Amino acid sequence: MIDQHLDDRSVSFEAELRPLLGVAMRLATALRLERNDAEDAVQEAALRAWRSRRNRRPGTELRPWFLAIVANQCRETRRGRWASVLRFADPPERASVAVTDTTGSIDMATALRRLPHDVRLAVVLRYYLDLTFDEVATTSGCSVEAARSRVRRGLTALATTLTSSETRP
Amino acid sequence: MSDEHLEDALRARLHETIDPRVPGVPAEQRVFAAVTEAGRVPAGRFGFRPGPRVAAALAAAMAVVVVGGALGISLALRNGNVNGHPAPAATVPPGILPSPSPSDTPAVSAAPSPTSSLAGIQPCAGDVLTASLYDQDGAAGTLGGDIALRNTGKVDCTLKGYVNLQGVIGGRVVQLGVTHSAGGPLLNNNNGTLPTVRLVTLRPGQSAYVAFEDSDVPNGPTPCSSTQTLLITPPQGGRAVTLTRTPVSLCGGFRAKLWIDIAPVSSIPYYNTKIA
């Protein structure tokens, strides 16, 4: 029977996960800087999370746990050679959406791509998702001091881009 | 530039750069549908799960195959031939007698179809039928299965046409938005072509099948609902048969709020993915 295949914990997990998909999409987009890659990464991360849901330690909050999986998925996708080779057709509603880049956003995207993954993750979590340093540390899997250090390094690296575009006529 | 000013500028620039690229709500729904599907599919059934772009490419290829196949079958049936030969009779288990298939037009309907029966054999009343979920199948956002209707009486009886379905939501019996093969073939045609309206005669202990398809992805502003209980009225009317402990997701579709699509009663299961 169908109810034999349904697991109450799975249903509860899905209900918990759903509100996090929006922030996960934002995180993945910030790390991958490409809409399709971001959706793929979140889908893979969500399935990973679902398969690993019983491994989550009791008391562990779902949000940082899931965002860490998303971040890892983005890093692995970035490493994979096939990620830069395989390209498939877009679903219709995505193919019709064009991203209009301004000069400033192109500069920022380029600057973000140059950052090491850990630093970029810390910057995005802190300044794009507005997480506290404690949350940045939990999601990044490092100490709070290390999280502060990464954010500082990222801010320093991006300062040139920010100041140069601010002075651009 | 002070640190505070730098941080504010960085926040603004990050939003300017990233926000236009963030996938929208449909992407979230696709991801959620994939996770929901993972919760329904037994572990190990699929070793490969495509990403959205792979899925889109596969879906496009499958659409070509399905549409092409349906056109070919339609033309063959119109000519009364399959591959140049006369169309063979359907294969059915012993004791279940199919009748010639009248044509049927997809339509939204909430009422059982009036039907005829073989001389001397009465239509199956709800009193002599029991219902169970025989099998199930699913894809992202779409679910389906076969409901088995078993003749528990002591004499033969007949079923022909479409059943009616009601659900129990919030303690109240509600009419579902039943469509009849509205989208063409149901989601996963594992068992050949979609059943057509035929007279099915059930000997005592034998079962007939009703294939259904429903959705668990919201379509439009109306939120989805679900029911654990289906009330199945036989095609010839009368008392409904109850199918309990079977969660069915009900979302909008085909201009119905609680949409579910069904095929006519058939002597063989459509999905043919037997549970247990």
Tab-separated table of C-alpha atoms in Angstrom:
chain	number	residue	atom	x	y	z
A	1	MET	CA	0.000	0.000	0.000
A	2	ILE	CA	1.018	3.539	-0.698
A	3	ASP	CA	1.145	4.485	2.975
A	4	GLN	CA	3.740	1.805	3.550
A	5	HIS	CA	6.083	3.840	1.393
A	6	LEU	CA	5.348	7.088	3.085
A	7	ASP	CA	7.513	7.973	6.023
A	8	ASP	CA	6.121	10.518	8.448
A	9	ARG	CA	9.606	11.808	9.060
A	10	SER	CA	10.065	12.360	5.347
A	11	VAL	CA	6.883	14.394	5.178
A	12	SER	CA	8.001	16.449	8.154
A	13	PHE	CA	11.432	16.943	6.607
A	14	GLU	CA	9.919	18.101	3.333
A	15	ALA	CA	7.715	20.557	5.187
A	16	GLU	CA	10.751	21.948	7.003
A	17	LEU	CA	12.820	22.110	3.851
A	18	ARG	CA	10.381	23.933	1.631
A	19	PRO	CA	10.708	27.409	3.231
A	20	LEU	CA	14.489	27.154	2.903
A	21	LEU	CA	14.531	26.651	-0.853
A	22	GLY	CA	14.351	30.397	-1.516
A	23	VAL	CA	17.414	31.238	0.554
A	24	ALA	CA	19.162	28.182	-0.863
A	25	MET	CA	18.527	29.468	-4.395
A	26	ARG	CA	19.987	32.843	-3.423
A	27	LEU	CA	23.056	31.256	-1.896
A	28	ALA	CA	23.629	28.965	-4.869
A	29	THR	CA	23.187	31.849	-7.302
A	30	ALA	CA	25.700	33.942	-5.385
A	31	LEU	CA	28.227	31.116	-5.449
A	32	ARG	CA	27.650	29.921	-9.013
A	33	LEU	CA	26.562	33.273	-10.517
A	34	GLU	CA	24.503	31.400	-13.065
A	35	ARG	CA	20.782	30.753	-12.811
A	36	ASN	CA	20.691	27.238	-14.247
A	37	ASP	CA	23.716	26.050	-12.304
A	38	ALA	CA	22.127	27.409	-9.151
A	39	GLU	CA	18.902	25.477	-9.649
A	40	ASP	CA	20.792	22.283	-10.443
A	41	ALA	CA	22.936	22.724	-7.351
A	42	VAL	CA	19.947	23.310	-5.079
A	43	GLN	CA	18.125	20.301	-6.488
A	44	GLU	CA	21.117	18.053	-5.961
A	45	ALA	CA	21.656	19.500	-2.501
A	46	ALA	CA	18.004	19.006	-1.579
A	47	LEU	CA	18.142	15.378	-2.653
A	48	ARG	CA	21.389	14.885	-0.758
A	49	ALA	CA	19.816	16.432	2.296
A	50	TRP	CA	16.770	14.215	1.956
A	51	ARG	CA	18.913	11.102	1.685
A	52	SER	CA	21.013	12.204	4.680
A	53	ARG	CA	18.155	13.451	6.817
A	54	ARG	CA	18.557	10.687	9.373
A	55	ASN	CA	22.244	11.528	9.786
A	56	ARG	CA	21.484	15.023	11.037
A	57	ARG	CA	22.435	15.209	14.680
A	58	PRO	CA	19.560	15.828	17.087
A	59	GLY	CA	19.313	19.503	17.888
A	60	THR	CA	21.064	20.593	14.722
A	61	GLU	CA	19.157	23.368	13.007
A	62	LEU	CA	18.059	22.529	9.501
A	63	ARG	CA	18.883	25.922	7.953
A	64	PRO	CA	22.683	26.030	8.455
A	65	TRP	CA	22.901	22.277	7.867
A	66	PHE	CA	21.107	22.537	4.544
A	67	LEU	CA	22.926	25.701	3.457
A	68	ALA	CA	26.232	23.935	4.129
A	69	ILE	CA	25.148	21.129	1.805
A	70	VAL	CA	24.193	23.691	-0.837
A	71	ALA	CA	27.585	25.383	-0.485
A	72	ASN	CA	29.406	22.064	-0.790
A	73	GLN	CA	27.350	21.165	-3.830
A	74	CYS	CA	28.265	24.480	-5.469
A	75	ARG	CA	31.944	23.910	-4.742
A	76	GLU	CA	31.850	20.381	-6.164
A	77	THR	CA	30.004	21.529	-9.258
A	78	ARG	CA	32.647	24.202	-9.747
A	79	ARG	CA	35.377	21.579	-9.594
A	80	GLY	CA	33.697	19.166	-11.957
A	81	ARG	CA	34.948	19.274	-15.523
A	82	TRP	CA	31.586	18.258	-16.944
A	83	ALA	CA	29.979	21.298	-15.405
A	84	SER	CA	31.773	23.420	-17.980
A	85	VAL	CA	31.122	21.040	-20.882
A	86	LEU	CA	27.530	19.852	-20.615
A	87	ARG	CA	24.821	22.304	-21.541
A	88	PHE	CA	21.183	21.375	-21.911
A	89	ALA	CA	18.063	23.142	-23.044
A	90	ASP	CA	16.424	25.460	-20.557
A	91	PRO	CA	12.910	24.920	-19.288
A	92	PRO	CA	10.731	27.402	-21.182
A	93	GLU	CA	10.133	29.925	-18.438
A	94	ARG	CA	13.841	30.125	-17.722
A	95	ALA	CA	14.874	30.488	-21.323
A	96	SER	CA	12.669	33.545	-21.619
A	97	VAL	CA	14.274	35.368	-18.686
A	98	ALA	CA	17.289	37.424	-19.564
A	99	VAL	CA	19.658	38.912	-17.029
A	100	THR	CA	20.593	42.477	-17.820
A	101	ASP	CA	24.038	43.135	-16.410
A	102	THR	CA	25.241	46.586	-15.629
A	103	THR	CA	28.923	47.420	-15.715
A	104	GLY	CA	28.995	47.449	-11.936
A	105	SER	CA	27.392	44.028	-11.618
A	106	ILE	CA	29.785	42.581	-14.184
A	107	ASP	CA	32.724	43.948	-12.209
A	108	MET	CA	31.337	42.508	-8.988
A	109	ALA	CA	30.646	39.132	-10.573
A	110	THR	CA	34.197	39.009	-11.881
A	111	ALA	CA	35.591	39.992	-8.509
A	112	LEU	CA	33.503	37.360	-6.734
A	113	ARG	CA	34.692	34.652	-9.112
A	114	ARG	CA	38.286	35.476	-8.234
A	115	LEU	CA	37.740	34.890	-4.534
A	116	PRO	CA	38.575	31.482	-3.056
A	117	HIS	CA	35.407	29.475	-2.376
A	118	ASP	CA	35.622	29.728	1.414
A	119	VAL	CA	36.076	33.487	1.313
A	120	ARG	CA	33.323	33.974	-1.216
A	121	LEU	CA	30.996	31.838	0.876
A	122	ALA	CA	31.721	33.871	4.000
A	123	VAL	CA	31.172	37.173	2.171
A	124	VAL	CA	27.923	35.999	0.636
A	125	LEU	CA	26.578	34.615	3.900
A	126	ARG	CA	27.481	37.771	5.791
A	127	TYR	CA	26.654	40.543	3.331
A	128	TYR	CA	24.134	39.001	0.945
A	129	LEU	CA	22.160	36.728	3.247
A	130	ASP	CA	22.822	38.951	6.292
A	131	LEU	CA	23.724	36.090	8.624
A	132	THR	CA	25.444	36.675	11.945
A	133	PHE	CA	29.073	35.612	12.355
A	134	ASP	CA	27.893	32.664	14.439
A	135	GLU	CA	25.654	31.524	11.580
A	136	VAL	CA	28.396	32.132	9.027
A	137	ALA	CA	30.700	29.943	11.099
A	138	THR	CA	28.155	27.150	11.512
A	139	THR	CA	27.294	27.105	7.824
A	140	SER	CA	30.940	27.277	6.780
A	141	GLY	CA	32.010	24.618	9.263
A	142	CYS	CA	34.652	26.785	10.885
A	143	SER	CA	35.158	28.778	14.065
A	144	VAL	CA	33.686	32.225	14.538
A	145	GLU	CA	37.203	33.692	14.443
A	146	ALA	CA	37.903	31.990	11.139
A	147	ALA	CA	34.587	33.253	9.784
A	148	ARG	CA	35.483	36.827	10.786
A	149	SER	CA	38.873	36.422	9.169
A	150	ARG	CA	37.401	35.163	5.893
A	151	VAL	CA	34.872	37.975	5.780
A	152	ARG	CA	37.642	40.500	6.406
A	153	ARG	CA	39.779	39.027	3.620
A	154	GLY	CA	36.854	39.118	1.243
A	155	LEU	CA	35.981	42.693	2.095
A	156	THR	CA	39.570	43.752	1.526
A	157	ALA	CA	39.751	41.945	-1.805
A	158	LEU	CA	36.484	43.468	-3.011
A	159	ALA	CA	37.268	46.971	-1.761
A	160	THR	CA	39.174	47.788	-4.915
A	161	THR	CA	36.211	46.871	-7.099
A	162	LEU	CA	33.838	48.849	-4.909
A	163	THR	CA	35.935	51.993	-4.714
A	164	SER	CA	36.927	51.994	-8.382
A	165	SER	CA	33.333	51.744	-9.573
A	166	GLU	CA	32.245	54.389	-7.077
A	167	THR	CA	34.706	56.843	-8.598
A	168	ARG	CA	33.848	55.873	-12.177
A	169	PRO	CA	32.271	58.806	-14.059
B	1	MET	CA	36.032	54.785	2.535
B	2	SER	CA	35.169	53.625	6.067
B	3	ASP	CA	34.497	49.986	6.855
B	4	GLU	CA	30.836	50.726	7.445
B	5	HIS	CA	30.523	52.546	4.151
B	6	LEU	CA	32.385	49.719	2.427
B	7	GLU	CA	30.048	47.130	3.911
B	8	ASP	CA	26.950	49.043	2.842
B	9	ALA	CA	28.322	49.432	-0.673
B	10	LEU	CA	29.125	45.720	-0.813
B	11	ARG	CA	25.603	44.751	0.298
B	12	ALA	CA	24.078	46.987	-2.343
B	13	ARG	CA	26.389	45.720	-5.075
B	14	LEU	CA	25.813	42.070	-4.163
B	15	HIS	CA	22.058	42.509	-4.433
B	16	GLU	CA	22.435	44.388	-7.716
B	17	THR	CA	24.625	41.600	-9.113
B	18	ILE	CA	22.918	38.499	-7.771
B	19	ASP	CA	19.216	39.243	-7.372
B	20	PRO	CA	18.384	39.353	-11.115
B	21	ARG	CA	19.965	35.928	-11.534
B	22	VAL	CA	18.128	34.125	-8.741
B	23	PRO	CA	15.757	31.440	-10.077
B	24	GLY	CA	12.134	32.153	-9.320
B	25	VAL	CA	9.334	30.320	-7.585
B	26	PRO	CA	8.858	27.772	-10.417
B	27	ALA	CA	12.428	26.608	-9.821
B	28	GLU	CA	11.693	26.137	-6.129
B	29	GLN	CA	8.601	24.152	-7.043
B	30	ARG	CA	10.613	21.922	-9.355
B	31	VAL	CA	13.150	21.254	-6.635
B	32	PHE	CA	10.471	20.576	-4.071
B	33	ALA	CA	8.700	18.229	-6.465
B	34	ALA	CA	11.955	16.309	-6.946
B	35	VAL	CA	12.377	15.944	-3.189
B	36	THR	CA	8.764	14.911	-2.755
B	37	GLU	CA	9.210	12.342	-5.462
B	38	ALA	CA	12.273	11.021	-3.684
B	39	GLY	CA	10.083	10.538	-0.638
B	40	ARG	CA	7.632	8.432	-2.579
B	41	VAL	CA	9.929	6.342	-4.734
B	42	PRO	CA	11.373	3.306	-2.923
B	43	ALA	CA	15.120	3.574	-2.367
B	44	GLY	CA	17.238	2.192	-5.160
B	45	ARG	CA	14.529	2.320	-7.771
B	46	PHE	CA	16.290	5.003	-9.748
B	47	GLY	CA	20.074	5.047	-9.805
B	48	PHE	CA	20.133	8.223	-11.863
B	49	ARG	CA	18.249	11.392	-11.185
B	50	PRO	CA	18.586	14.099	-13.824
B	51	GLY	CA	19.049	17.766	-13.007
B	52	PRO	CA	16.441	20.222	-14.249
B	53	ARG	CA	18.164	20.862	-17.572
B	54	VAL	CA	18.729	17.174	-18.210
B	55	ALA	CA	15.107	16.562	-17.251
B	56	ALA	CA	13.970	19.288	-19.645
B	57	ALA	CA	15.916	17.712	-22.510
B	58	LEU	CA	14.571	14.259	-21.660
B	59	ALA	CA	11.035	15.608	-21.347
B	60	ALA	CA	11.285	17.217	-24.777
B	61	ALA	CA	12.558	13.970	-26.291
B	62	MET	CA	9.837	11.951	-24.566
B	63	ALA	CA	7.175	14.390	-25.762
B	64	VAL	CA	8.303	13.829	-29.353
B	65	VAL	CA	8.189	10.069	-28.883
B	66	VAL	CA	4.812	10.092	-27.115
B	67	VAL	CA	3.148	12.502	-29.547
B	68	GLY	CA	4.587	10.660	-32.521
B	69	GLY	CA	3.526	7.320	-31.088
B	70	ALA	CA	0.051	8.559	-30.271
B	71	LEU	CA	-0.378	9.925	-33.787
B	72	GLY	CA	0.750	6.636	-35.257
B	73	ILE	CA	-1.592	4.619	-33.052
B	74	SER	CA	-4.448	7.001	-33.760
B	75	LEU	CA	-3.972	6.710	-37.520
B	76	ALA	CA	-3.638	2.942	-37.302
B	77	LEU	CA	-6.817	2.608	-35.238
B	78	ARG	CA	-8.707	4.940	-37.556
B	79	ASN	CA	-7.833	2.608	-40.408
B	80	GLY	CA	-8.640	-0.453	-38.297
B	81	ASN	CA	-5.108	-1.720	-38.710
B	82	VAL	CA	-1.914	-1.942	-36.747
B	83	ASN	CA	1.203	-2.121	-38.901
B	84	GLY	CA	-0.926	-3.022	-41.891
B	85	HIS	CA	-2.616	-5.966	-40.143
B	86	PRO	CA	-6.067	-6.120	-38.565
B	87	ALA	CA	-5.988	-4.861	-34.980
B	88	PRO	CA	-5.709	-7.796	-32.532
B	89	ALA	CA	-8.142	-8.297	-29.670
B	90	ALA	CA	-6.961	-7.055	-26.281
B	91	THR	CA	-5.321	-9.648	-24.056
B	92	VAL	CA	-7.304	-10.143	-20.872
B	93	PRO	CA	-7.123	-12.591	-17.969
B	94	PRO	CA	-9.463	-15.620	-18.214
B	95	GLY	CA	-12.986	-14.884	-17.089
B	96	ILE	CA	-12.918	-11.179	-17.816
B	97	LEU	CA	-14.823	-10.408	-20.956
B	98	PRO	CA	-14.119	-7.181	-22.800
B	99	SER	CA	-16.764	-5.808	-25.101
B	100	PRO	CA	-16.185	-3.811	-28.283
B	101	SER	CA	-14.907	-0.357	-27.448
B	102	PRO	CA	-17.169	2.586	-28.210
B	103	SER	CA	-15.471	5.876	-28.877
B	104	ASP	CA	-15.084	8.222	-25.957
B	105	THR	CA	-14.488	11.941	-25.733
B	106	PRO	CA	-12.446	13.430	-22.903
B	107	ALA	CA	-14.615	15.669	-20.783
B	108	VAL	CA	-14.884	17.104	-17.310
B	109	SER	CA	-17.613	15.235	-15.468
B	110	ALA	CA	-18.719	14.585	-11.949
B	111	ALA	CA	-21.462	12.105	-12.701
B	112	PRO	CA	-21.138	8.401	-13.406
B	113	SER	CA	-21.769	7.367	-16.995
B	114	PRO	CA	-24.987	5.507	-17.765
B	115	THR	CA	-24.071	2.159	-19.275
B	116	SER	CA	-25.568	-1.071	-20.446
B	117	SER	CA	-24.723	-4.603	-19.368
B	118	LEU	CA	-24.753	-8.105	-20.746
B	119	ALA	CA	-28.139	-9.806	-20.610
B	120	GLY	CA	-28.650	-11.572	-17.293
B	121	ILE	CA	-25.575	-10.125	-15.605
B	122	GLN	CA	-26.188	-7.160	-13.350
B	123	PRO	CA	-23.927	-4.130	-12.926
B	124	CYS	CA	-21.634	-4.402	-9.907
B	125	ALA	CA	-23.200	-2.640	-6.951
B	126	GLY	CA	-21.045	-0.898	-4.389
B	127	ASP	CA	-22.162	-3.468	-1.826
B	128	VAL	CA	-20.268	-6.267	-3.537
B	129	LEU	CA	-17.118	-4.311	-4.389
B	130	THR	CA	-14.047	-3.600	-2.310
B	131	ALA	CA	-11.377	-1.091	-3.292
B	132	SER	CA	-7.641	-1.144	-2.826
B	133	LEU	CA	-4.670	0.632	-4.307
B	134	TYR	CA	-3.154	-1.895	-6.669
B	135	ASP	CA	-0.103	0.014	-7.840
B	136	GLN	CA	1.381	3.475	-8.076
B	137	ASP	CA	3.762	5.496	-10.126
B	138	GLY	CA	5.054	9.025	-10.134
B	139	ALA	CA	7.189	11.684	-11.698
B	140	ALA	CA	8.100	15.139	-10.521
B	141	GLY	CA	4.856	16.835	-9.628
B	142	THR	CA	2.615	14.122	-11.007
B	143	LEU	CA	1.405	10.950	-9.361
B	144	GLY	CA	-0.724	8.064	-10.440
B	145	GLY	CA	-1.874	4.572	-9.737
B	146	ASP	CA	-4.493	1.920	-10.300
B	147	ILE	CA	-7.417	1.383	-7.972
B	148	ALA	CA	-8.494	-2.244	-7.935
B	149	LEU	CA	-12.233	-2.923	-7.584
B	150	ARG	CA	-12.783	-6.525	-6.482
B	151	ASN	CA	-16.010	-8.424	-6.832
B	152	THR	CA	-16.639	-9.953	-3.406
B	153	GLY	CA	-20.098	-11.177	-4.350
B	154	LYS	CA	-21.129	-14.702	-5.320
B	155	VAL	CA	-22.231	-13.971	-8.862
B	156	ASP	CA	-20.743	-12.292	-11.926
B	157	CYS	CA	-21.285	-8.564	-12.322
B	158	THR	CA	-20.260	-5.915	-14.839
B	159	LEU	CA	-18.563	-2.529	-14.847
B	160	LYS	CA	-18.406	-0.153	-17.767
B	161	GLY	CA	-17.264	3.434	-18.102
B	162	TYR	CA	-16.005	5.893	-15.535
B	163	VAL	CA	-16.378	5.796	-11.788
B	164	ASN	CA	-17.016	8.970	-9.804
B	165	LEU	CA	-14.630	10.063	-7.070
B	166	GLN	CA	-15.281	12.012	-3.905
B	167	GLY	CA	-12.829	12.752	-1.129
B	168	VAL	CA	-13.035	13.471	2.577
B	169	ILE	CA	-11.380	16.782	3.388
B	170	GLY	CA	-11.684	18.351	6.807
B	171	GLY	CA	-14.294	15.785	7.782
B	172	ARG	CA	-16.537	16.672	4.866
B	173	VAL	CA	-17.271	14.720	1.724
B	174	VAL	CA	-16.331	16.816	-1.294
B	175	GLN	CA	-16.722	16.185	-4.983
B	176	LEU	CA	-13.394	15.976	-6.777
B	177	GLY	CA	-12.762	17.640	-10.114
B	178	VAL	CA	-12.717	14.406	-12.082
B	179	THR	CA	-11.604	14.592	-15.688
B	180	HIS	CA	-11.678	11.719	-18.132
B	181	SER	CA	-8.353	11.236	-19.877
B	182	ALA	CA	-8.172	14.997	-20.224
B	183	GLY	CA	-4.456	15.135	-20.914
B	184	GLY	CA	-4.391	12.204	-23.322
B	185	PRO	CA	-2.410	9.223	-22.025
B	186	LEU	CA	-1.804	9.290	-18.303
B	187	LEU	CA	1.643	10.061	-16.984
B	188	ASN	CA	3.384	6.763	-17.436
B	189	ASN	CA	1.956	4.441	-19.991
B	190	ASN	CA	3.777	1.275	-18.978
B	191	ASN	CA	1.069	-1.058	-20.056
B	192	GLY	CA	0.265	-0.073	-23.601
B	193	THR	CA	-2.404	2.361	-24.654
B	194	LEU	CA	-4.857	4.143	-22.396
B	195	PRO	CA	-7.919	2.010	-21.554
B	196	THR	CA	-11.052	2.773	-23.516
B	197	VAL	CA	-14.635	2.321	-22.371
B	198	ARG	CA	-15.363	-1.432	-22.386
B	199	LEU	CA	-17.764	-3.682	-20.622
B	200	VAL	CA	-15.816	-5.614	-18.019
B	201	THR	CA	-17.394	-8.683	-16.478
B	202	LEU	CA	-16.066	-9.714	-13.105
B	203	ARG	CA	-16.422	-13.209	-11.790
B	204	PRO	CA	-16.501	-13.573	-8.004
B	205	GLY	CA	-13.071	-12.743	-6.591
B	206	GLN	CA	-11.833	-10.971	-9.693
B	207	SER	CA	-10.823	-7.319	-9.969
B	208	ALA	CA	-11.100	-4.488	-12.451
B	209	TYR	CA	-8.887	-1.416	-12.410
B	210	VAL	CA	-9.273	2.345	-12.535
B	211	ALA	CA	-6.126	4.246	-13.488
B	212	PHE	CA	-5.809	7.745	-12.070
B	213	GLU	CA	-3.422	10.657	-12.206
B	214	ASP	CA	-3.144	13.595	-9.836
B	215	SER	CA	-0.726	16.410	-9.064
B	216	ASP	CA	1.091	17.614	-5.985
B	217	VAL	CA	2.327	20.896	-7.423
B	218	PRO	CA	0.222	24.039	-6.937
B	219	ASN	CA	-1.123	25.376	-10.191
B	220	GLY	CA	-2.215	28.962	-9.754
B	221	PRO	CA	-3.177	30.713	-6.536
B	222	THR	CA	-5.257	27.877	-5.077
B	223	PRO	CA	-3.284	25.838	-2.544
B	224	CYS	CA	-3.245	22.067	-2.892
B	225	SER	CA	-5.238	19.791	-0.659
B	226	SER	CA	-5.212	16.071	-0.019
B	227	THR	CA	-7.491	13.314	1.107
B	228	GLN	CA	-6.823	10.038	2.862
B	229	THR	CA	-10.151	8.588	1.795
B	230	LEU	CA	-11.691	8.151	-1.621
B	231	LEU	CA	-15.361	7.375	-2.138
B	232	ILE	CA	-15.671	5.515	-5.421
B	233	THR	CA	-19.092	5.325	-7.019
B	234	PRO	CA	-19.352	2.559	-9.638
B	235	PRO	CA	-20.135	3.669	-13.197
B	236	GLN	CA	-23.726	2.476	-12.883
B	237	GLY	CA	-24.207	4.487	-9.691
B	238	GLY	CA	-25.393	3.264	-6.321
B	239	ARG	CA	-23.517	3.001	-3.077
B	240	ALA	CA	-19.918	4.228	-3.056
B	241	VAL	CA	-16.972	1.993	-2.256
B	242	THR	CA	-14.530	3.420	0.291
B	243	LEU	CA	-10.772	3.392	-0.178
B	244	THR	CA	-9.076	4.468	3.033
B	245	ARG	CA	-5.531	5.142	4.186
B	246	THR	CA	-4.523	6.223	0.722
B	247	PRO	CA	-3.178	9.755	0.570
B	248	VAL	CA	-4.106	11.487	-2.654
B	249	SER	CA	-2.773	14.944	-3.436
B	250	LEU	CA	-5.301	17.295	-4.991
B	251	CYS	CA	-4.150	20.442	-6.759
B	252	GLY	CA	-5.683	22.615	-9.436
B	253	GLY	CA	-5.737	21.517	-13.054
B	254	PHE	CA	-7.939	21.488	-16.130
B	255	ARG	CA	-10.142	24.194	-14.608
B	256	ALA	CA	-10.825	22.038	-11.539
B	257	LYS	CA	-9.726	22.954	-8.007
B	258	LEU	CA	-9.297	19.389	-6.740
B	259	TRP	CA	-8.201	17.841	-9.972
B	260	ILE	CA	-7.843	14.135	-10.593
B	261	ASP	CA	-7.878	12.410	-13.955
B	262	ILE	CA	-9.149	8.886	-14.434
B	263	ALA	CA	-9.332	6.289	-17.173
B	264	PRO	CA	-12.347	4.054	-17.742
B	265	VAL	CA	-12.690	0.831	-15.785
B	266	SER	CA	-10.350	-1.702	-17.328
B	267	SER	CA	-9.773	-5.423	-16.988
B	268	ILE	CA	-6.021	-4.889	-16.699
B	269	PRO	CA	-4.005	-2.426	-14.588
B	270	TYR	CA	-2.594	0.506	-16.490
B	271	TYR	CA	0.583	1.266	-14.586
B	272	ASN	CA	1.361	-2.339	-13.763
B	273	THR	CA	3.833	-1.540	-11.003
B	274	LYS	CA	2.410	-3.940	-8.409
B	275	ILE	CA	2.868	-2.884	-4.791
B	276	ALA	CA	4.335	-5.568	-2.551
